[in-house]
Amino acid sequence: MPGSLVGDGSPVPVSAQRKTPVSDTSSPTWTAPLGRFLRTETVGGSLLLIAAAIALIWVNSPFGDSYLALRDFEIGPESLHLHLSVGDWAKDGLLAVFFFVAGLELKRELVTGELADRRKAILPVIAACGGVILPAVIAAVVGWGAPGMDRGWAIPVATDIAFALGVLALTGSRIPTSARVFLLSLAVVDDLIGIALIAILFTSGLAVAWLLATVAAAAAYWFAQQKRITTPWLYVPLALFTWYAMHNAGIHATVAGVLLGLLTRVRTDPGEDYAPAERLVHHIQPWSAGLCVPLFALFASGVPIGAEMLGQVFTDPVGQSVVLGLLLGKTVGIFGATWISIRLGLATRPTGLMWGDVFALAVIGGIGFTVSLLIAELSLGDIHGGEPAEIAKAAVLVTSLIASVLGSALLLRRGRAHRQRNEPTEGVE
């Protein structure tokens, strides 16, 4: 979950594959070349990596105090209960934009995409469940008794789609295209589960009146969609109020983004070139990929990492639970669930993929970033001055790097295997 799902590497929507792409020139904010650049799969992962690297270098430099001062600087109206730190604004506000785009793509996948065909969807759904359950069990067992791990077990359940698809695009170009479909569908289900966990685990002190206000605002948004109203002068205030009401209701405000995304219409009407969800993804995705998610990464990845912190990543129960959950749990969970479901005849292996390819994709599934960092902050940020959260974040960063390197090496090796396999037939007339 998250994180990062679609804001950085979404597929071209089905309708856009049939028609001329939506013109970027209708948006005054992004030029067409920049918009296209920000929609490429490798760019989102690269910007995340750059932002995380800047945060790590900054906080561990002699100017580290300035980073902490900026992250913890509070801004916003106190009367509206929005006097939050810059880090909280990035976590609760900017990330809601990412989750809105994620919700749009989730809706598209469920209605018109890969997950709409239940027979095709069953394998990535099973694989995603295996990649969620086993990491959660491992994290819960390894971190048993550690403060905050009553909810911290959820940290390693999420695969970062931006990084994962970016690694696949960079090093898996010779792998059959079915690999991307499988990984994307798996990540969609994975993020859906991660979003549900955030809503369930981190809802406390529920304010019923504000919850009813959230429902009313969301219902108004849905009604406007059904009535084919298109003006942003209605939708922008409704979206902002839905976010604000959910924030005051005690539910993590980013869930508002997913909710509104799922309520957006994804099918085109007769005579309509593009559905609202498609247009929104087209115009908001560059903001998500180019600004919102990188800024979240900047303020979430600033972990002081020295020899002592690196040691704690591999010796502290919190760090061990994240490392083993992401590296071992994700790999074994995804691959094992896939193998069992195919052996039992519940699903079929994606066209052109061999078991070595599936294993490489399972390793890439261990790349956790956006949603994992968010859950680490939510579950451990208030415990012992935030030290367990810092260890968990460092573990997420270190493990994601390891999974990226291992996954890349495996994908390059699988690419060579596919090339050698295809060479004998390429010269045949």
PDB file of C-alpha atoms in Angstrom, residues 82-330:
ATOM      1  CA  LEU A  82      -5.914  20.629  11.598  1.00  0.00           C
ATOM      2  CA  HIS A  83      -2.852  22.053  13.352  1.00  0.00           C
ATOM      3  CA  LEU A  84      -0.637  19.198  12.162  1.00  0.00           C
ATOM      4  CA  SER A  85       3.065  18.698  11.595  1.00  0.00           C
ATOM      5  CA  VAL A  86       4.433  18.828   8.054  1.00  0.00           C
ATOM      6  CA  GLY A  87       5.082  15.092   8.311  1.00  0.00           C
ATOM      7  CA  ASP A  88       1.470  14.465   9.310  1.00  0.00           C
ATOM      8  CA  TRP A  89       0.196  16.601   6.430  1.00  0.00           C
ATOM      9  CA  ALA A  90       2.273  14.479   4.061  1.00  0.00           C
ATOM     10  CA  LYS A  91       0.992  11.280   5.665  1.00  0.00           C
ATOM     11  CA  ASP A  92      -2.666  12.233   6.041  1.00  0.00           C
ATOM     12  CA  GLY A  93      -3.119  14.776   3.258  1.00  0.00           C
ATOM     13  CA  LEU A  94      -0.789  14.203   0.322  1.00  0.00           C
ATOM     14  CA  LEU A  95      -1.015  10.434   0.616  1.00  0.00           C
ATOM     15  CA  ALA A  96      -4.810  10.699   0.333  1.00  0.00           C
ATOM     16  CA  VAL A  97      -4.267  11.798  -3.277  1.00  0.00           C
ATOM     17  CA  PHE A  98      -2.228   8.655  -3.903  1.00  0.00           C
ATOM     18  CA  PHE A  99      -4.945   6.522  -2.333  1.00  0.00           C
ATOM     19  CA  PHE A 100      -7.594   8.263  -4.439  1.00  0.00           C
ATOM     20  CA  VAL A 101      -5.747   7.267  -7.610  1.00  0.00           C
ATOM     21  CA  ALA A 102      -5.311   3.799  -6.094  1.00  0.00           C
ATOM     22  CA  GLY A 103      -9.060   3.627  -5.490  1.00  0.00           C
ATOM     23  CA  LEU A 104      -9.757   4.634  -9.092  1.00  0.00           C
ATOM     24  CA  GLU A 105      -7.520   1.862 -10.402  1.00  0.00           C
ATOM     25  CA  LEU A 106      -8.925  -0.649  -7.933  1.00  0.00           C
ATOM     26  CA  LYS A 107     -12.422   0.149  -9.194  1.00  0.00           C
ATOM     27  CA  ARG A 108     -11.293  -0.132 -12.811  1.00  0.00           C
ATOM     28  CA  GLU A 109      -9.610  -3.477 -12.207  1.00  0.00           C
ATOM     29  CA  LEU A 110     -12.638  -4.848 -10.363  1.00  0.00           C
ATOM     30  CA  VAL A 111     -15.164  -3.689 -12.975  1.00  0.00           C
ATOM     31  CA  THR A 112     -13.432  -3.710 -16.354  1.00  0.00           C
ATOM     32  CA  GLY A 113      -9.875  -4.913 -15.750  1.00  0.00           C
ATOM     33  CA  GLU A 114      -8.062  -8.130 -14.927  1.00  0.00           C
ATOM     34  CA  LEU A 115      -9.985  -8.716 -11.700  1.00  0.00           C
ATOM     35  CA  ALA A 116     -13.355  -8.453 -13.478  1.00  0.00           C
ATOM     36  CA  ASP A 117     -12.914 -11.943 -14.920  1.00  0.00           C
ATOM     37  CA  ARG A 118     -13.096 -14.138 -11.829  1.00  0.00           C
ATOM     38  CA  ARG A 119     -11.351 -17.054 -13.560  1.00  0.00           C
ATOM     39  CA  LYS A 120      -8.397 -14.863 -14.498  1.00  0.00           C
ATOM     40  CA  ALA A 121      -8.401 -13.102 -11.153  1.00  0.00           C
ATOM     41  CA  ILE A 122      -8.283 -16.188  -8.953  1.00  0.00           C
ATOM     42  CA  LEU A 123      -4.508 -16.806  -9.231  1.00  0.00           C
ATOM     43  CA  PRO A 124      -3.295 -13.296  -8.306  1.00  0.00           C
ATOM     44  CA  VAL A 125      -5.952 -13.135  -5.583  1.00  0.00           C
ATOM     45  CA  ILE A 126      -4.706 -16.381  -4.029  1.00  0.00           C
ATOM     46  CA  ALA A 127      -1.081 -15.308  -4.459  1.00  0.00           C
ATOM     47  CA  ALA A 128      -1.790 -11.940  -2.832  1.00  0.00           C
ATOM     48  CA  CYS A 129      -3.515 -13.602   0.123  1.00  0.00           C
ATOM     49  CA  GLY A 130      -0.514 -15.883   0.595  1.00  0.00           C
ATOM     50  CA  GLY A 131       1.743 -12.827   0.381  1.00  0.00           C
ATOM     51  CA  VAL A 132      -0.256 -11.109   3.112  1.00  0.00           C
ATOM     52  CA  ILE A 133      -1.016 -13.923   5.537  1.00  0.00           C
ATOM     53  CA  LEU A 134       2.457 -15.471   5.841  1.00  0.00           C
ATOM     54  CA  PRO A 135       4.325 -12.149   6.371  1.00  0.00           C
ATOM     55  CA  ALA A 136       1.733 -11.167   8.986  1.00  0.00           C
ATOM     56  CA  VAL A 137       2.125 -14.489  10.809  1.00  0.00           C
ATOM     57  CA  ILE A 138       5.924 -14.290  10.706  1.00  0.00           C
ATOM     58  CA  ALA A 139       5.917 -10.682  11.948  1.00  0.00           C
ATOM     59  CA  ALA A 140       3.461 -11.492  14.734  1.00  0.00           C
ATOM     60  CA  VAL A 141       5.495 -14.513  15.911  1.00  0.00           C
ATOM     61  CA  VAL A 142       8.938 -12.884  15.660  1.00  0.00           C
ATOM     62  CA  GLY A 143       7.768  -9.596  17.186  1.00  0.00           C
ATOM     63  CA  TRP A 144       5.643 -11.232  19.876  1.00  0.00           C
ATOM     64  CA  GLY A 145       5.700  -9.201  23.084  1.00  0.00           C
ATOM     65  CA  ALA A 146       7.414  -6.151  21.575  1.00  0.00           C
ATOM     66  CA  PRO A 147       5.526  -2.921  22.282  1.00  0.00           C
ATOM     67  CA  GLY A 148       3.263  -1.950  19.404  1.00  0.00           C
ATOM     68  CA  MET A 149       3.459  -5.275  17.609  1.00  0.00           C
ATOM     69  CA  ASP A 150      -0.184  -5.944  18.406  1.00  0.00           C
ATOM     70  CA  ARG A 151      -0.719  -3.855  15.267  1.00  0.00           C
ATOM     71  CA  GLY A 152       2.826  -3.692  13.916  1.00  0.00           C
ATOM     72  CA  TRP A 153       2.486  -7.193  12.464  1.00  0.00           C
ATOM     73  CA  ALA A 154       0.762  -5.496   9.514  1.00  0.00           C
ATOM     74  CA  ILE A 155       3.925  -3.614   8.458  1.00  0.00           C
ATOM     75  CA  PRO A 156       5.279  -6.255   6.026  1.00  0.00           C
ATOM     76  CA  VAL A 157       1.974  -7.165   4.357  1.00  0.00           C
ATOM     77  CA  ALA A 158       2.144  -4.562   1.561  1.00  0.00           C
ATOM     78  CA  THR A 159       4.052  -4.620  -1.731  1.00  0.00           C
ATOM     79  CA  ASP A 160       5.006  -1.242  -3.185  1.00  0.00           C
ATOM     80  CA  ILE A 161       3.650  -1.311  -6.724  1.00  0.00           C
ATOM     81  CA  ALA A 162       5.728   1.664  -7.911  1.00  0.00           C
ATOM     82  CA  PHE A 163       9.036   0.047  -6.951  1.00  0.00           C
ATOM     83  CA  ALA A 164       7.938  -3.441  -7.961  1.00  0.00           C
ATOM     84  CA  LEU A 165       6.754  -2.479 -11.442  1.00  0.00           C
ATOM     85  CA  GLY A 166       9.747  -0.183 -11.839  1.00  0.00           C
ATOM     86  CA  VAL A 167      12.165  -3.046 -11.139  1.00  0.00           C
ATOM     87  CA  LEU A 168      10.214  -5.304 -13.504  1.00  0.00           C
ATOM     88  CA  ALA A 169      10.286  -2.663 -16.258  1.00  0.00           C
ATOM     89  CA  LEU A 170      14.033  -2.094 -15.844  1.00  0.00           C
ATOM     90  CA  THR A 171      15.286  -5.660 -15.546  1.00  0.00           C
ATOM     91  CA  GLY A 172      12.457  -7.889 -16.764  1.00  0.00           C
ATOM     92  CA  SER A 173      11.986  -6.663 -20.314  1.00  0.00           C
ATOM     93  CA  ARG A 174      12.593 -10.176 -21.712  1.00  0.00           C
ATOM     94  CA  ILE A 175      10.059 -11.761 -19.367  1.00  0.00           C
ATOM     95  CA  PRO A 176       6.630 -12.488 -20.968  1.00  0.00           C
ATOM     96  CA  THR A 177       4.123  -9.655 -20.624  1.00  0.00           C
ATOM     97  CA  SER A 178       1.906 -11.941 -18.556  1.00  0.00           C
ATOM     98  CA  ALA A 179       4.387 -11.353 -15.711  1.00  0.00           C
ATOM     99  CA  ARG A 180       3.392  -7.714 -15.524  1.00  0.00           C
ATOM    100  CA  VAL A 181      -0.312  -8.550 -15.567  1.00  0.00           C
ATOM    101  CA  PHE A 182       0.195 -11.072 -12.773  1.00  0.00           C
ATOM    102  CA  LEU A 183       2.301  -8.680 -10.645  1.00  0.00           C
ATOM    103  CA  LEU A 184      -0.070  -5.768 -11.186  1.00  0.00           C
ATOM    104  CA  SER A 185      -3.173  -7.807 -10.332  1.00  0.00           C
ATOM    105  CA  LEU A 186      -1.446  -9.255  -7.276  1.00  0.00           C
ATOM    106  CA  ALA A 187      -0.456  -5.771  -6.106  1.00  0.00           C
ATOM    107  CA  VAL A 188      -4.010  -4.460  -6.607  1.00  0.00           C
ATOM    108  CA  VAL A 189      -5.394  -7.137  -4.273  1.00  0.00           C
ATOM    109  CA  ASP A 190      -2.446  -6.663  -1.918  1.00  0.00           C
ATOM    110  CA  ASP A 191      -3.127  -2.921  -1.651  1.00  0.00           C
ATOM    111  CA  LEU A 192      -6.846  -3.509  -1.181  1.00  0.00           C
ATOM    112  CA  ILE A 193      -6.078  -5.726   1.821  1.00  0.00           C
ATOM    113  CA  GLY A 194      -3.540  -3.210   3.133  1.00  0.00           C
ATOM    114  CA  ILE A 195      -6.062  -0.379   2.863  1.00  0.00           C
ATOM    115  CA  ALA A 196      -8.653  -2.484   4.707  1.00  0.00           C
ATOM    116  CA  LEU A 197      -6.143  -3.189   7.485  1.00  0.00           C
ATOM    117  CA  ILE A 198      -5.414   0.520   7.879  1.00  0.00           C
ATOM    118  CA  ALA A 199      -9.122   1.251   8.187  1.00  0.00           C
ATOM    119  CA  ILE A 200      -9.654  -1.558  10.724  1.00  0.00           C
ATOM    120  CA  LEU A 201      -6.496  -1.366  12.850  1.00  0.00           C
ATOM    121  CA  PHE A 202      -6.065   2.382  13.098  1.00  0.00           C
ATOM    122  CA  THR A 203      -9.587   3.543  13.806  1.00  0.00           C
ATOM    123  CA  SER A 204      -9.897   4.668  17.414  1.00  0.00           C
ATOM    124  CA  GLY A 205     -12.266   6.921  19.308  1.00  0.00           C
ATOM    125  CA  LEU A 206     -14.838   6.807  16.529  1.00  0.00           C
ATOM    126  CA  ALA A 207     -16.939   9.999  16.380  1.00  0.00           C
ATOM    127  CA  VAL A 208     -20.368   8.882  15.159  1.00  0.00           C
ATOM    128  CA  ALA A 209     -21.536  12.343  14.060  1.00  0.00           C
ATOM    129  CA  TRP A 210     -18.481  12.857  11.865  1.00  0.00           C
ATOM    130  CA  LEU A 211     -18.791   9.307  10.552  1.00  0.00           C
ATOM    131  CA  LEU A 212     -22.357  10.059   9.466  1.00  0.00           C
ATOM    132  CA  ALA A 213     -21.114  13.272   7.834  1.00  0.00           C
ATOM    133  CA  THR A 214     -18.519  11.210   5.940  1.00  0.00           C
ATOM    134  CA  VAL A 215     -21.200   8.815   4.733  1.00  0.00           C
ATOM    135  CA  ALA A 216     -23.430  11.713   3.667  1.00  0.00           C
ATOM    136  CA  ALA A 217     -20.626  13.418   1.721  1.00  0.00           C
ATOM    137  CA  ALA A 218     -19.621  10.151   0.043  1.00  0.00           C
ATOM    138  CA  ALA A 219     -23.260   9.463  -0.832  1.00  0.00           C
ATOM    139  CA  ALA A 220     -23.548  12.929  -2.400  1.00  0.00           C
ATOM    140  CA  TYR A 221     -20.410  12.207  -4.450  1.00  0.00           C
ATOM    141  CA  TRP A 222     -21.877   8.889  -5.627  1.00  0.00           C
ATOM    142  CA  PHE A 223     -25.228  10.504  -6.457  1.00  0.00           C
ATOM    143  CA  ALA A 224     -23.495  13.197  -8.515  1.00  0.00           C
ATOM    144  CA  GLN A 225     -21.626  10.478 -10.390  1.00  0.00           C
ATOM    145  CA  GLN A 226     -24.855   8.669 -11.158  1.00  0.00           C
ATOM    146  CA  LYS A 227     -26.432  11.909 -12.392  1.00  0.00           C
ATOM    147  CA  ARG A 228     -23.426  12.447 -14.697  1.00  0.00           C
ATOM    148  CA  ILE A 229     -22.509  15.772 -13.106  1.00  0.00           C
ATOM    149  CA  THR A 230     -19.024  16.755 -14.236  1.00  0.00           C
ATOM    150  CA  THR A 231     -18.184  20.141 -12.704  1.00  0.00           C
ATOM    151  CA  PRO A 232     -15.153  20.192 -10.368  1.00  0.00           C
ATOM    152  CA  TRP A 233     -16.832  23.012  -8.431  1.00  0.00           C
ATOM    153  CA  LEU A 234     -18.976  20.290  -6.831  1.00  0.00           C
ATOM    154  CA  TYR A 235     -16.511  17.414  -6.589  1.00  0.00           C
ATOM    155  CA  VAL A 236     -13.525  19.263  -5.120  1.00  0.00           C
ATOM    156  CA  PRO A 237     -15.459  20.649  -2.093  1.00  0.00           C
ATOM    157  CA  LEU A 238     -17.143  17.249  -1.618  1.00  0.00           C
ATOM    158  CA  ALA A 239     -13.792  15.461  -1.686  1.00  0.00           C
ATOM    159  CA  LEU A 240     -12.187  17.917   0.748  1.00  0.00           C
ATOM    160  CA  PHE A 241     -15.130  17.688   3.143  1.00  0.00           C
ATOM    161  CA  THR A 242     -15.137  13.871   2.949  1.00  0.00           C
ATOM    162  CA  TRP A 243     -11.448  13.859   3.867  1.00  0.00           C
ATOM    163  CA  TYR A 244     -12.018  16.353   6.694  1.00  0.00           C
ATOM    164  CA  ALA A 245     -15.013  14.468   8.102  1.00  0.00           C
ATOM    165  CA  MET A 246     -13.171  11.155   8.025  1.00  0.00           C
ATOM    166  CA  HIS A 247     -10.181  12.776   9.728  1.00  0.00           C
ATOM    167  CA  ASN A 248     -12.436  14.029  12.539  1.00  0.00           C
ATOM    168  CA  ALA A 249     -14.324  10.709  12.696  1.00  0.00           C
ATOM    169  CA  GLY A 250     -11.171   8.965  13.892  1.00  0.00           C
ATOM    170  CA  ILE A 251     -10.606   6.920  10.739  1.00  0.00           C
ATOM    171  CA  HIS A 252      -7.285   7.400   8.966  1.00  0.00           C
ATOM    172  CA  ALA A 253      -8.003  10.161   6.462  1.00  0.00           C
ATOM    173  CA  THR A 254      -6.274   8.445   3.524  1.00  0.00           C
ATOM    174  CA  VAL A 255      -9.137   5.938   3.463  1.00  0.00           C
ATOM    175  CA  ALA A 256     -11.325   8.797   2.187  1.00  0.00           C
ATOM    176  CA  GLY A 257      -9.287   8.777  -1.008  1.00  0.00           C
ATOM    177  CA  VAL A 258      -9.937   5.083  -1.576  1.00  0.00           C
ATOM    178  CA  LEU A 259     -13.627   5.478  -0.772  1.00  0.00           C
ATOM    179  CA  LEU A 260     -14.157   8.240  -3.307  1.00  0.00           C
ATOM    180  CA  GLY A 261     -12.090   6.400  -5.896  1.00  0.00           C
ATOM    181  CA  LEU A 262     -14.285   3.322  -5.532  1.00  0.00           C
ATOM    182  CA  LEU A 263     -17.428   5.463  -5.904  1.00  0.00           C
ATOM    183  CA  THR A 264     -16.260   6.983  -9.198  1.00  0.00           C
ATOM    184  CA  ARG A 265     -17.838   5.742 -12.413  1.00  0.00           C
ATOM    185  CA  VAL A 266     -15.514   3.625 -14.591  1.00  0.00           C
ATOM    186  CA  ARG A 267     -17.793   2.611 -17.474  1.00  0.00           C
ATOM    187  CA  THR A 268     -18.355   4.935 -20.414  1.00  0.00           C
ATOM    188  CA  ASP A 269     -21.839   6.019 -21.412  1.00  0.00           C
ATOM    189  CA  PRO A 270     -22.991   5.857 -25.042  1.00  0.00           C
ATOM    190  CA  GLY A 271     -21.332   8.718 -26.878  1.00  0.00           C
ATOM    191  CA  GLU A 272     -18.846   9.287 -24.058  1.00  0.00           C
ATOM    192  CA  ASP A 273     -15.171   8.969 -25.017  1.00  0.00           C
ATOM    193  CA  TYR A 274     -13.786   8.505 -21.527  1.00  0.00           C
ATOM    194  CA  ALA A 275     -15.237   7.525 -18.171  1.00  0.00           C
ATOM    195  CA  PRO A 276     -14.705   9.912 -15.221  1.00  0.00           C
ATOM    196  CA  ALA A 277     -12.257   7.528 -13.524  1.00  0.00           C
ATOM    197  CA  GLU A 278     -10.081   7.430 -16.614  1.00  0.00           C
ATOM    198  CA  ARG A 279      -9.987  11.216 -16.943  1.00  0.00           C
ATOM    199  CA  LEU A 280      -9.227  11.651 -13.240  1.00  0.00           C
ATOM    200  CA  VAL A 281      -6.398   9.112 -13.291  1.00  0.00           C
ATOM    201  CA  HIS A 282      -4.959  10.837 -16.352  1.00  0.00           C
ATOM    202  CA  HIS A 283      -4.897  14.291 -14.750  1.00  0.00           C
ATOM    203  CA  ILE A 284      -4.187  13.429 -11.095  1.00  0.00           C
ATOM    204  CA  GLN A 285      -1.649  10.628 -11.584  1.00  0.00           C
ATOM    205  CA  PRO A 286       1.228  13.007 -12.451  1.00  0.00           C
ATOM    206  CA  TRP A 287       0.564  14.928  -9.226  1.00  0.00           C
ATOM    207  CA  SER A 288       0.565  11.696  -7.268  1.00  0.00           C
ATOM    208  CA  ALA A 289       3.720  10.371  -8.916  1.00  0.00           C
ATOM    209  CA  GLY A 290       5.616  13.640  -9.186  1.00  0.00           C
ATOM    210  CA  LEU A 291       4.738  15.363  -5.923  1.00  0.00           C
ATOM    211  CA  CYS A 292       2.521  13.623  -3.362  1.00  0.00           C
ATOM    212  CA  VAL A 293       4.228  10.251  -2.993  1.00  0.00           C
ATOM    213  CA  PRO A 294       7.818  11.608  -3.223  1.00  0.00           C
ATOM    214  CA  LEU A 295       7.051  14.205  -0.535  1.00  0.00           C
ATOM    215  CA  PHE A 296       5.566  11.497   1.669  1.00  0.00           C
ATOM    216  CA  ALA A 297       8.716   9.441   1.105  1.00  0.00           C
ATOM    217  CA  LEU A 298      10.856  12.459   1.952  1.00  0.00           C
ATOM    218  CA  PHE A 299       9.220  12.942   5.343  1.00  0.00           C
ATOM    219  CA  ALA A 300       8.697   9.240   6.128  1.00  0.00           C
ATOM    220  CA  SER A 301      12.165   7.940   5.250  1.00  0.00           C
ATOM    221  CA  GLY A 302      14.244  10.247   7.412  1.00  0.00           C
ATOM    222  CA  VAL A 303      15.627   7.600   9.746  1.00  0.00           C
ATOM    223  CA  PRO A 304      18.976   8.116  11.492  1.00  0.00           C
ATOM    224  CA  ILE A 305      20.895   5.074  10.272  1.00  0.00           C
ATOM    225  CA  GLY A 306      24.230   4.407  11.877  1.00  0.00           C
ATOM    226  CA  ALA A 307      25.991   1.232  12.843  1.00  0.00           C
ATOM    227  CA  GLU A 308      23.770   0.915  15.918  1.00  0.00           C
ATOM    228  CA  MET A 309      20.532   1.337  13.948  1.00  0.00           C
ATOM    229  CA  LEU A 310      21.618  -1.146  11.275  1.00  0.00           C
ATOM    230  CA  GLY A 311      22.466  -3.590  14.032  1.00  0.00           C
ATOM    231  CA  GLN A 312      19.000  -3.152  15.549  1.00  0.00           C
ATOM    232  CA  VAL A 313      17.390  -3.871  12.190  1.00  0.00           C
ATOM    233  CA  PHE A 314      18.749  -7.417  12.368  1.00  0.00           C
ATOM    234  CA  THR A 315      18.773  -7.943  16.152  1.00  0.00           C
ATOM    235  CA  ASP A 316      15.719  -6.106  17.499  1.00  0.00           C
ATOM    236  CA  PRO A 317      12.454  -8.125  17.365  1.00  0.00           C
ATOM    237  CA  VAL A 318      10.695  -5.291  15.522  1.00  0.00           C
ATOM    238  CA  GLY A 319      13.398  -5.090  12.864  1.00  0.00           C
ATOM    239  CA  GLN A 320      13.609  -8.869  12.552  1.00  0.00           C
ATOM    240  CA  SER A 321       9.848  -9.166  12.134  1.00  0.00           C
ATOM    241  CA  VAL A 322       9.876  -6.706   9.227  1.00  0.00           C
ATOM    242  CA  VAL A 323      12.953  -8.179   7.527  1.00  0.00           C
ATOM    243  CA  LEU A 324      11.747 -11.770   7.770  1.00  0.00           C
ATOM    244  CA  GLY A 325       8.167 -10.791   6.936  1.00  0.00           C
ATOM    245  CA  LEU A 326       9.106  -8.997   3.730  1.00  0.00           C
ATOM    246  CA  LEU A 327      11.956 -11.192   2.500  1.00  0.00           C
ATOM    247  CA  LEU A 328      10.864 -14.639   3.635  1.00  0.00           C
ATOM    248  CA  GLY A 329       7.136 -14.184   4.158  1.00  0.00           C
ATOM    249  CA  LYS A 330       6.425 -12.422   0.878  1.00  0.00           C
TER     250      LYS A 330
END
